[in-house]
Coordinates of C-alpha atoms and ligand atoms in Angstrom, one line a residue:
M495 CA 126.3 47.0 104.7
A496 CA 123.7 49.5 104.0
D497 CA 121.9 50.8 107.1
L498 CA 119.4 48.4 108.6
D499 CA 115.7 49.2 109.0
L500 CA 115.6 47.7 112.5
V501 CA 117.9 46.1 115.1
V502 CA 116.5 44.1 117.9
S503 CA 119.3 44.2 120.4
G504 CA 120.3 42.5 123.6
G505 CA 117.6 39.8 123.7
T506 CA 117.8 36.1 124.2
V507 CA 117.0 34.6 120.8
V508 CA 115.2 31.4 121.0
T509 CA 114.5 29.0 118.1
A510 CA 113.4 25.4 118.0
G511 CA 117.1 24.5 117.9
D512 CA 119.0 26.9 120.1
T513 CA 118.9 29.7 122.7
T514 CA 121.5 32.3 122.0
K515 CA 122.4 35.9 122.8
C516 CA 122.6 38.0 119.7
D517 CA 121.2 41.1 117.9
I518 CA 118.9 40.7 115.0
G519 CA 119.2 43.0 111.9
V520 CA 116.2 43.6 109.7
K521 CA 116.0 45.1 106.3
G522 CA 113.1 45.0 103.8
G523 CA 111.0 43.0 106.2
R524 CA 113.5 40.1 106.5
V525 CA 116.2 39.1 108.9
V526 CA 119.4 39.9 107.1
V527 CA 122.0 39.5 109.9
L528 CA 122.4 37.9 113.3
G529 CA 125.4 39.1 115.2
E530 CA 126.9 41.6 117.6
D531 CA 127.3 45.4 117.3
L532 CA 125.2 45.5 114.1
G533 CA 125.8 49.2 113.6
R534 CA 123.3 51.8 112.5
A535 CA 119.7 51.2 112.0
A536 CA 116.7 53.4 111.5
K537 CA 115.1 52.0 114.6
T538 CA 116.5 50.0 117.5
I539 CA 114.4 48.0 120.0
D540 CA 116.0 47.1 123.3
A541 CA 115.2 43.5 124.1
R542 CA 117.3 43.1 127.2
G543 CA 115.6 40.9 129.7
K544 CA 113.3 39.5 127.0
L545 CA 113.1 36.4 125.0
V546 CA 113.0 36.9 121.2
L547 CA 110.9 34.2 119.6
P548 CA 109.7 33.4 116.1
G549 CA 106.2 34.8 115.7
G550 CA 103.6 32.2 116.5
I551 CA 101.9 30.3 113.7
D552 CA 98.3 29.3 114.5
S553 CA 97.6 26.6 112.0
H554 CA 94.1 25.7 113.1
V555 CA 91.7 28.7 113.3
H556 CA 88.2 29.2 112.0
I557 CA 87.7 32.7 110.7
D558 CA 84.6 34.1 109.1
E559 CA 83.3 30.6 108.0
Y560 CA 79.7 29.9 107.2
P561 CA 77.3 29.6 110.2
F562 CA 77.7 26.3 112.0
L563 CA 74.5 24.9 113.5
G564 CA 73.1 28.4 113.0
A565 CA 75.9 30.2 114.9
K566 CA 77.7 32.9 113.1
S567 CA 81.4 33.6 113.3
A568 CA 81.8 36.6 115.6
D569 CA 85.3 37.3 114.2
D570 CA 86.1 38.4 110.7
F571 CA 89.7 38.5 109.4
A572 CA 90.4 41.9 110.9
S573 CA 89.3 41.1 114.5
A574 CA 90.7 37.5 114.5
T575 CA 94.1 38.5 113.2
R576 CA 94.3 41.6 115.5
S577 CA 93.7 39.3 118.4
A578 CA 96.3 36.8 117.1
A579 CA 98.9 39.6 116.8
C580 CA 98.3 40.8 120.4
G581 CA 98.9 37.2 121.5
G582 CA 102.3 36.9 119.7
T583 CA 101.0 35.2 116.6
T584 CA 102.2 36.5 113.2
T585 CA 100.8 33.9 110.8
V586 CA 97.4 32.2 110.7
I587 CA 96.3 29.3 108.6
P588 CA 92.5 29.4 108.6
F589 CA 90.2 27.1 106.7
A590 CA 88.4 27.7 103.4
E591 CA 85.4 25.6 103.9
Q592 CA 83.8 23.8 100.9
V593 CA 80.1 23.2 100.9
R594 CA 78.8 20.2 98.9
G595 CA 78.3 20.9 95.3
R596 CA 80.6 23.9 95.2
S597 CA 84.1 23.9 93.6
L598 CA 87.2 24.2 95.7
R599 CA 88.4 27.1 93.5
S600 CA 85.3 29.2 94.0
T601 CA 85.5 28.4 97.7
I602 CA 89.1 29.6 98.0
D603 CA 88.3 32.7 95.9
E604 CA 85.6 33.6 98.4
Y605 CA 87.9 33.2 101.4
H606 CA 90.5 35.4 99.7
R607 CA 87.8 38.1 99.4
K608 CA 87.1 37.7 103.1
A609 CA 90.8 38.1 104.1
E610 CA 92.0 40.7 101.6
G611 CA 92.0 44.2 103.0
R612 CA 91.1 42.8 106.4
A613 CA 93.9 40.6 107.8
V614 CA 96.6 42.4 109.8
I615 CA 99.1 39.4 109.8
D616 CA 100.1 37.0 107.1
Y617 CA 97.9 34.1 106.2
A618 CA 97.7 30.9 104.2
F619 CA 94.7 28.6 103.7
H620 CA 93.8 25.0 104.3
Q621 CA 90.9 23.6 102.3
I622 CA 88.1 21.8 104.0
L623 CA 87.1 19.0 101.6
V624 CA 83.5 17.8 101.9
D625 CA 82.9 16.7 98.3
P626 CA 85.8 14.6 97.1
D627 CA 84.4 13.6 93.7
E628 CA 86.5 12.7 90.7
Q629 CA 86.6 16.3 89.3
T630 CA 87.6 17.7 92.7
L631 CA 90.4 15.2 93.4
G632 CA 91.6 14.7 89.9
Q633 CA 91.4 18.3 88.5
E634 CA 91.0 20.8 91.3
L635 CA 93.2 19.5 94.0
P636 CA 96.3 19.2 91.8
A637 CA 95.9 22.7 90.5
L638 CA 95.4 24.1 94.0
V639 CA 98.5 22.4 95.3
E640 CA 100.5 24.0 92.5
D641 CA 99.0 27.4 93.5
G642 CA 100.1 27.2 97.1
Y643 CA 97.2 25.4 98.9
T644 CA 98.9 22.2 100.1
S645 CA 96.8 21.0 103.0
F646 CA 93.3 19.6 103.0
K647 CA 91.1 18.8 106.0
V648 CA 88.6 16.0 106.1
Y649 CA 85.9 15.2 108.7
M650 CA 84.9 11.8 109.9
T651 CA 81.8 13.3 111.6
Y652 CA 79.3 16.1 111.2
D653 CA 76.2 16.3 109.0
G654 CA 77.1 17.5 105.5
M655 CA 80.8 17.2 106.1
A656 CA 81.6 13.6 107.2
L657 CA 83.4 11.5 104.6
N658 CA 83.1 7.7 104.6
D659 CA 86.2 5.6 104.6
R660 CA 86.2 5.1 100.8
Q661 CA 86.0 8.9 100.3
I662 CA 88.9 9.4 102.7
L663 CA 91.0 6.8 100.9
N664 CA 90.4 8.6 97.6
T665 CA 91.3 11.9 99.2
L666 CA 94.5 10.4 100.7
A667 CA 95.5 8.9 97.3
A668 CA 95.1 12.3 95.7
A669 CA 97.2 13.8 98.5
R670 CA 99.9 11.2 97.9
E671 CA 99.9 11.8 94.2
N672 CA 100.3 15.6 94.7
G673 CA 102.4 15.8 97.8
A674 CA 99.7 17.4 99.9
M675 CA 99.0 17.0 103.6
V676 CA 95.6 15.7 104.9
M677 CA 94.4 16.8 108.3
V678 CA 91.8 14.6 109.9
H679 CA 89.0 15.3 112.4
A680 CA 88.8 11.9 113.9
E681 CA 85.6 10.9 115.7
N682 CA 83.3 8.0 114.9
D683 CA 80.2 9.5 113.3
H684 CA 77.9 6.5 113.8
C685 CA 78.8 6.2 117.5
I686 CA 78.0 9.9 118.0
R687 CA 74.7 9.7 116.2
W688 CA 73.7 6.6 118.1
L689 CA 74.6 8.0 121.5
T690 CA 72.9 11.3 120.7
D691 CA 69.7 9.5 119.8
R692 CA 69.9 7.4 123.0
L693 CA 70.5 10.4 125.2
A694 CA 67.6 12.2 123.5
L695 CA 65.3 9.3 124.5
S696 CA 66.0 9.9 128.1
G697 CA 64.3 13.3 127.7
I698 CA 67.2 15.3 129.2
T699 CA 68.8 17.3 126.4
D700 CA 70.5 20.1 128.2
L701 CA 74.2 20.7 127.6
S702 CA 75.2 18.6 130.7
Q703 CA 74.6 15.6 128.4
Y704 CA 76.9 16.8 125.7
P705 CA 80.1 15.1 126.9
K706 CA 78.3 11.7 126.9
M707 CA 77.7 11.9 123.2
A708 CA 81.3 11.5 122.2
P709 CA 83.4 9.7 124.9
S710 CA 87.1 8.8 124.5
P711 CA 86.6 5.5 122.6
V712 CA 84.8 7.3 119.9
E713 CA 87.8 9.4 119.3
R714 CA 90.3 6.5 119.8
E715 CA 88.6 4.3 117.2
A716 CA 88.4 7.0 114.5
T717 CA 92.0 8.0 115.2
H718 CA 93.2 4.4 114.7
R719 CA 91.0 4.1 111.6
A720 CA 92.5 7.3 110.1
I721 CA 96.0 6.0 110.8
T722 CA 95.0 2.7 109.1
L723 CA 93.7 4.5 106.0
G724 CA 96.9 6.6 105.8
Q725 CA 98.9 3.4 106.1
V726 CA 96.9 1.6 103.4
V727 CA 97.6 4.5 101.0
D728 CA 101.1 5.1 102.3
V729 CA 100.8 8.8 102.9
P730 CA 101.4 11.1 105.9
I731 CA 98.4 12.3 107.8
L732 CA 97.9 14.8 110.7
V733 CA 95.3 14.1 113.3
V734 CA 93.9 17.5 114.5
H735 CA 92.8 18.6 118.0
V736 CA 93.5 15.4 119.8
S737 CA 91.7 15.3 123.2
A738 CA 91.7 11.8 124.6
S739 CA 95.0 10.2 125.7
E740 CA 93.7 7.0 124.2
A741 CA 93.6 8.7 120.8
M742 CA 97.1 10.0 121.5
D743 CA 98.3 6.5 122.2
Q744 CA 97.2 5.4 118.8
I745 CA 99.4 8.2 117.3
R746 CA 102.3 7.2 119.5
W747 CA 101.9 3.6 118.4
A748 CA 101.9 4.5 114.7
Q749 CA 105.0 6.7 115.1
A750 CA 106.8 3.8 116.8
K751 CA 106.0 1.7 113.8
G752 CA 107.6 4.3 111.6
L753 CA 104.4 5.7 110.1
Q754 CA 104.3 9.4 109.3
V755 CA 101.5 10.3 111.6
Y756 CA 101.5 13.8 113.0
G757 CA 99.4 15.0 116.0
E758 CA 98.0 18.3 117.0
T759 CA 96.5 19.3 120.3
C760 CA 95.0 22.6 121.7
P761 CA 94.7 24.6 124.9
Q762 CA 91.2 23.3 125.6
Y763 CA 92.6 19.8 126.2
L764 CA 95.2 21.1 128.7
F765 CA 93.0 23.5 130.6
L766 CA 89.4 22.4 130.3
T767 CA 87.5 19.3 131.4
A768 CA 84.1 17.8 130.6
D769 CA 83.0 19.1 134.1
H770 CA 83.3 22.7 132.8
I771 CA 80.6 21.8 130.2
A772 CA 78.4 19.7 132.4
Q773 CA 77.9 22.3 135.1
P774 CA 74.3 23.5 135.7
G775 CA 72.7 26.2 133.6
W776 CA 74.1 27.8 130.5
E777 CA 77.6 28.6 131.8
G778 CA 78.9 25.3 130.3
A779 CA 78.3 26.5 126.8
K780 CA 81.5 28.6 127.1
Y781 CA 83.5 25.4 127.2
L782 CA 81.6 23.3 124.8
C783 CA 83.8 22.1 121.9
A784 CA 84.6 19.0 119.9
P785 CA 86.2 16.7 120.6
V786 CA 85.1 17.0 124.2
P787 CA 87.8 17.9 126.8
R788 CA 88.2 14.9 129.2
D789 CA 89.4 15.0 132.8
A790 CA 92.3 16.2 134.9
A791 CA 94.3 12.9 134.6
N792 CA 93.9 13.1 130.8
Q793 CA 95.2 16.6 130.8
E794 CA 98.5 15.5 132.3
L795 CA 98.8 12.7 129.7
I796 CA 98.3 15.2 126.9
W797 CA 101.1 17.3 128.5
R798 CA 103.3 14.3 128.4
G799 CA 102.5 13.9 124.8
L800 CA 103.6 17.4 124.2
A801 CA 106.8 16.9 126.1
T802 CA 107.8 13.7 124.5
G803 CA 107.1 14.6 120.9
V804 CA 103.9 12.7 120.1
F805 CA 102.4 16.1 119.1
Q806 CA 104.1 18.4 116.6
V807 CA 101.6 21.2 116.6
F808 CA 99.8 23.2 119.3
S809 CA 97.1 25.4 117.8
S810 CA 94.1 27.2 119.1
D811 CA 91.2 25.7 117.0
H812 CA 89.8 29.2 117.6
A813 CA 86.0 29.0 116.9
P814 CA 84.3 32.2 117.6
Y815 CA 80.7 31.6 118.5
R816 CA 79.3 34.0 121.1
F817 CA 78.0 32.9 124.5
E818 CA 75.1 35.4 124.6
G819 CA 72.7 36.8 122.0
T820 CA 70.9 34.9 119.3
E821 CA 73.7 34.6 116.7
G822 CA 76.1 32.4 118.7
K823 CA 75.6 29.3 120.8
K824 CA 72.0 30.2 121.5
A825 CA 71.1 30.3 117.8
H826 CA 68.6 27.6 118.5
G827 CA 66.9 29.4 121.3
P828 CA 67.6 30.0 125.0
E829 CA 67.6 26.3 126.1
P830 CA 68.8 24.4 123.0
H831 CA 69.1 20.6 122.7
F832 CA 72.8 19.9 123.3
R833 CA 73.3 18.8 119.7
H834 CA 72.2 22.2 118.4
I835 CA 74.9 24.1 120.3
S836 CA 77.8 25.1 118.1
P837 CA 80.9 23.4 119.4
G838 CA 84.0 25.5 119.6
V839 CA 85.9 27.9 122.0
P840 CA 87.9 31.0 121.2
G841 CA 91.6 31.1 122.0
I842 CA 93.7 32.7 119.3
E843 CA 95.2 35.3 121.6
T844 CA 95.7 33.2 124.7
R845 CA 97.4 30.2 123.1
L846 CA 101.0 31.2 123.6
P847 CA 100.7 32.6 127.1
L848 CA 98.8 29.5 128.4
L849 CA 101.4 27.1 127.0
F850 CA 104.3 29.2 128.1
S851 CA 103.1 29.7 131.6
E852 CA 101.9 26.1 132.4
G853 CA 104.4 24.4 130.1
V854 CA 107.7 26.3 130.2
G855 CA 107.0 28.0 133.5
K856 CA 106.1 24.8 135.3
G857 CA 109.0 22.8 133.7
R858 CA 106.8 20.5 131.6
I859 CA 108.4 21.5 128.3
D860 CA 111.6 23.4 127.4
L861 CA 111.8 26.6 125.4
Q862 CA 112.9 24.8 122.2
T863 CA 109.8 22.6 122.4
F864 CA 107.6 25.6 123.0
V865 CA 108.9 27.3 119.8
A866 CA 108.6 24.1 117.8
L867 CA 105.0 23.5 118.9
T868 CA 103.8 27.0 118.4
A869 CA 105.7 28.0 115.2
T870 CA 108.4 25.9 113.7
N871 CA 106.7 22.6 113.2
A872 CA 103.6 24.1 111.6
A873 CA 105.8 26.0 109.2
K874 CA 107.5 22.8 108.1
I875 CA 104.4 20.7 107.9
Y876 CA 102.4 23.2 106.0
G877 CA 105.3 24.4 103.7
L878 CA 106.1 27.8 105.0
Y879 CA 109.5 27.1 106.4
P880 CA 112.0 28.8 106.6
R881 CA 110.3 31.9 105.5
K882 CA 108.1 31.5 108.6
G883 CA 108.6 29.7 111.9
T884 CA 112.2 30.5 112.7
I885 CA 114.7 33.3 113.2
A886 CA 117.4 32.9 110.6
V887 CA 119.1 35.0 107.9
G888 CA 116.6 35.2 105.0
S889 CA 113.5 34.5 107.1
D890 CA 110.7 37.1 107.4
A891 CA 111.3 39.3 110.5
D892 CA 108.3 37.9 112.4
L893 CA 109.4 38.2 116.0
V894 CA 107.8 38.3 119.4
L895 CA 109.5 39.9 122.4
W896 CA 108.4 37.8 125.3
D897 CA 108.6 39.0 128.9
P898 CA 109.0 35.8 130.9
A899 CA 108.4 37.5 134.2
R900 CA 105.3 39.4 133.4
E901 CA 102.3 38.2 135.3
V902 CA 98.8 38.7 133.8
T903 CA 95.3 37.7 134.8
I904 CA 93.5 36.8 131.7
R905 CA 90.3 38.9 131.2
H906 CA 88.2 38.9 128.1
A907 CA 87.9 42.7 128.5
D908 CA 91.6 42.9 127.7
L909 CA 91.5 40.7 124.6
H910 CA 91.0 41.8 121.0
D911 CA 88.7 39.3 119.4
A912 CA 85.0 40.0 118.7
M913 CA 83.9 37.4 121.2
D914 CA 82.0 38.0 124.4
Y915 CA 84.0 35.6 126.6
T916 CA 87.2 33.6 127.1
P917 CA 87.1 30.1 128.6
Y918 CA 90.2 31.1 130.5
E919 CA 88.7 34.1 132.4
G920 CA 90.5 34.8 135.6
M921 CA 93.4 32.4 134.9
R922 CA 96.7 33.8 136.1
V923 CA 99.7 33.3 133.8
K924 CA 103.4 34.3 133.9
G925 CA 105.0 35.3 130.6
W926 CA 103.5 37.5 128.0
P927 CA 104.1 38.8 124.5
V928 CA 104.9 42.5 124.9
T929 CA 105.9 43.3 121.4
T930 CA 104.9 41.6 118.1
I931 CA 106.8 42.4 114.9
S932 CA 105.5 41.3 111.5
R933 CA 107.9 41.5 108.5
G934 CA 109.9 44.1 110.4
E935 CA 107.0 46.2 111.4
V936 CA 106.0 46.6 115.1
I937 CA 102.3 45.9 115.2
W938 CA 101.8 45.4 118.9
N939 CA 103.8 47.0 121.6
D940 CA 103.3 47.6 125.3
G941 CA 99.5 47.2 125.1
R942 CA 99.1 49.3 121.9
L943 CA 98.0 47.7 118.6
S944 CA 99.3 49.6 115.5
A945 CA 98.6 47.1 112.8
A946 CA 96.9 48.6 109.8
T947 CA 93.9 46.7 108.7
G948 CA 94.7 44.8 105.5
R949 CA 98.5 44.8 105.9
G950 CA 98.6 41.0 106.1
Q951 CA 99.7 39.1 103.0
F952 CA 98.6 35.8 101.5
L953 CA 101.3 33.1 101.7
R954 CA 101.5 30.3 99.2
C955 CA 102.5 27.1 100.9
A956 CA 105.0 24.7 99.4
R957 CA 104.6 21.0 99.8
P958 CA 105.3 19.7 103.4
D959 CA 108.9 19.5 104.6
L960 CA 108.5 16.4 106.8
A961 CA 110.8 14.9 109.4
R962 CA 109.7 11.5 110.6
P963 CA 107.9 12.0 113.9
R964 CA 109.1 9.9 116.7
A965 CA 108.2 10.3 120.4
V966 CA 111.1 10.0 122.7
A967 CA 109.5 8.0 125.4
Ligands
MN1746 MN1 88.5 23.1 114.2

């Protein structure tokens, strides 16, 4: 064999299937051999004492989108993907967000312009679909699927974005016809509007009221309805950012019936509660997101859902709206009505360490589940497998060297996004990504970021490669 570019030696290699001891040989940015005594290489990295994981795939991130409720995205593709790389993530799938009246094609072109020359890791796109007319579903969507955009997100709530049931049915039918995946933000729009109006009548409109506008049943009902619509059309769906255990129970129920319903949850539903938001003053804005985080008992139920296979995907839902200043959460003034505060929390860099420390470290999930949730399953569901999401001969050499013993106190000052806070400030975690390798290139090592701006490549997604989800208990 010709000399290798890189050998990662002596590590414990972990995939969604196995934990093995072997060396990894890399050439031309891809894994070309797994074995022992791999011989000469231009560069060798000693991974003894480390876990070697597939690079993380963060398949739900908002990067450089249009302002939301007046708040601007603090991150562009450079800062967001740098932050991702430092957190052990080597692929992101952000959203190209359609606005009503605009074509999907011109939308995706615009997002390519935002990412090109900026992203430091590889990226694909989901399309947010807000205008599912005949032209969009009949002409644009099929062409986009052929071109490598195979997932579409729909909203059941939010002004200017919410689709009604008939529009969702039409979208699901187009997805079925073309083999695409539909991601659903499931909350009941009428309930949220009605509760918001009622709360406003009370005259108290500070952010302590925010959690009351969208309680668990609002999420549960919409989740069940999304499942029903998918069943009527006979097409898989993926319910994003599940917060309430009641909503999770609907997914578990559907899976037990044999329906292809997939679930995603996020760090904010394991580590935050509604009390974080409802505290006095402006501090709660740091934790404000949608769906609303619930309570401590709910967190443990969501952990159970991760452990038992109800959820396939664990993503950050990184939504970078700053806490201070006039361009972020205070875009509507210093004491805004709760419905004018942009929902969303940052988390692209802390996703893996949080799940590892509290999940693997505390015995809630095993290493295989950790890898499946953070990389492998998203690669399969969004059509990037096996190029991404595993360590195998022929896969891209996207690797993370993980030090399971390293203890870190999370401080925003040490993170690499363009935000001004992390909701996890001061949290102590054990286990940290010490080296990140993207297509064979070390881009993050021992606290030093060396990723050239714009080195990230666009990834065309194939159609989903779906195993039937089935929770074990
Ligand atoms: Mn989101």
